[in-house]
Coordinates of C-alpha atoms in Angstrom, one line a residue:
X1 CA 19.8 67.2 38.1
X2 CA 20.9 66.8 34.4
X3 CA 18.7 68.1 31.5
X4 CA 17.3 64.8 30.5
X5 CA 16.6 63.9 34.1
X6 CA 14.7 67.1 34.4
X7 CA 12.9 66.1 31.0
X8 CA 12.0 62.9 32.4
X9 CA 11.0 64.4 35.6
X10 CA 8.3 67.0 33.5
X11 CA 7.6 64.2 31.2
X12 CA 6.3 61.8 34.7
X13 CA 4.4 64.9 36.1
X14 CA 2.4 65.6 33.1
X15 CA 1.4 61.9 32.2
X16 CA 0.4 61.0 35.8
X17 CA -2.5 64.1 34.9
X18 CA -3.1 62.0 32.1
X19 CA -3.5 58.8 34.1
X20 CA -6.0 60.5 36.1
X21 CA -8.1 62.2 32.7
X22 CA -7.0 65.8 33.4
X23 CA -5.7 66.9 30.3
X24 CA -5.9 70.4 31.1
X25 CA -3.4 69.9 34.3
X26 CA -1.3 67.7 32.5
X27 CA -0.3 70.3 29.9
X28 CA 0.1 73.6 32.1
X29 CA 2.1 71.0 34.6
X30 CA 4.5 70.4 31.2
X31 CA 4.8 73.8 30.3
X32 CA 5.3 75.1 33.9
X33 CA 7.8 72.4 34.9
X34 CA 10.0 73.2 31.7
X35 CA 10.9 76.4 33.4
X36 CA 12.3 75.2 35.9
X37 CA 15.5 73.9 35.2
X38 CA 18.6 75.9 33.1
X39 CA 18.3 73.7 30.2
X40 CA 14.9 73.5 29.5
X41 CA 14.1 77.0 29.9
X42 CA 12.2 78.6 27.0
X43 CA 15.1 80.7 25.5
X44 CA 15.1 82.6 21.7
X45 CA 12.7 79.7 21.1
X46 CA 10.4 80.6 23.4
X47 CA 7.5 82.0 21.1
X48 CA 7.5 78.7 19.5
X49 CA 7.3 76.5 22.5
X50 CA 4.3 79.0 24.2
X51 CA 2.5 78.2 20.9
X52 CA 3.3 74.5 20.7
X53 CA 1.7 74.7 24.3
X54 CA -0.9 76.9 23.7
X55 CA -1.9 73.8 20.2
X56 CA -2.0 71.3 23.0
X57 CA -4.3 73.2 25.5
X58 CA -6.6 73.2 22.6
X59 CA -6.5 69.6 22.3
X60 CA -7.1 68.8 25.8
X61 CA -10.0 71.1 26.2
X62 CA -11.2 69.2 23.3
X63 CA -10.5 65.9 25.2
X64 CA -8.2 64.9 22.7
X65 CA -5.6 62.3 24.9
X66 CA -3.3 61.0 22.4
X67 CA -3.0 64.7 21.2
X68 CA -1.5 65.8 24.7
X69 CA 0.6 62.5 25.5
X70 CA 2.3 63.0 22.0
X71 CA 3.1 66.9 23.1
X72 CA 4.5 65.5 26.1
X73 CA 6.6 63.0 24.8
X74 CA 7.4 64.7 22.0
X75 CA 10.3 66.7 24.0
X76 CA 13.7 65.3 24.0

């Protein structure tokens, strides 16, 4: 699978949590499924991407939706 095929594939996951209201899911699902693949894998840049995460939990305990679908699509 190439890297923007894996992207794509984290990038489904996460909003199908969204479809369903559970923010919360759909952000750990993101976060999780980037580590799994060579190329998407948290590197020297992995401090910033835990806190970029760890911004968009925030916003989906706080219900915020279009705060977590633009974390999600906001990987490319």
């Amino acid at each position: 699978m190439t890297r923007a095929e894996h992207l794509q594939w984290c990038k489904d996951r996460a909003m199908e949590y969204v479809k369903e209201g559970d923010l919360l899911n759909a952000v750990t699902s993101m976060m999780s499924d980037l580590r799994k693949h060579p190329e998407t894998t948290a590197t020297s840049k992995g401090a910033s991407l835990e806190m970029l995460g760890m911004l968009a939990l925030q916003q989906a305990q706080h219900g915020d939706h279009d705060g977590v679908v633009r974390y999600i699509n906001g990987f490319n």
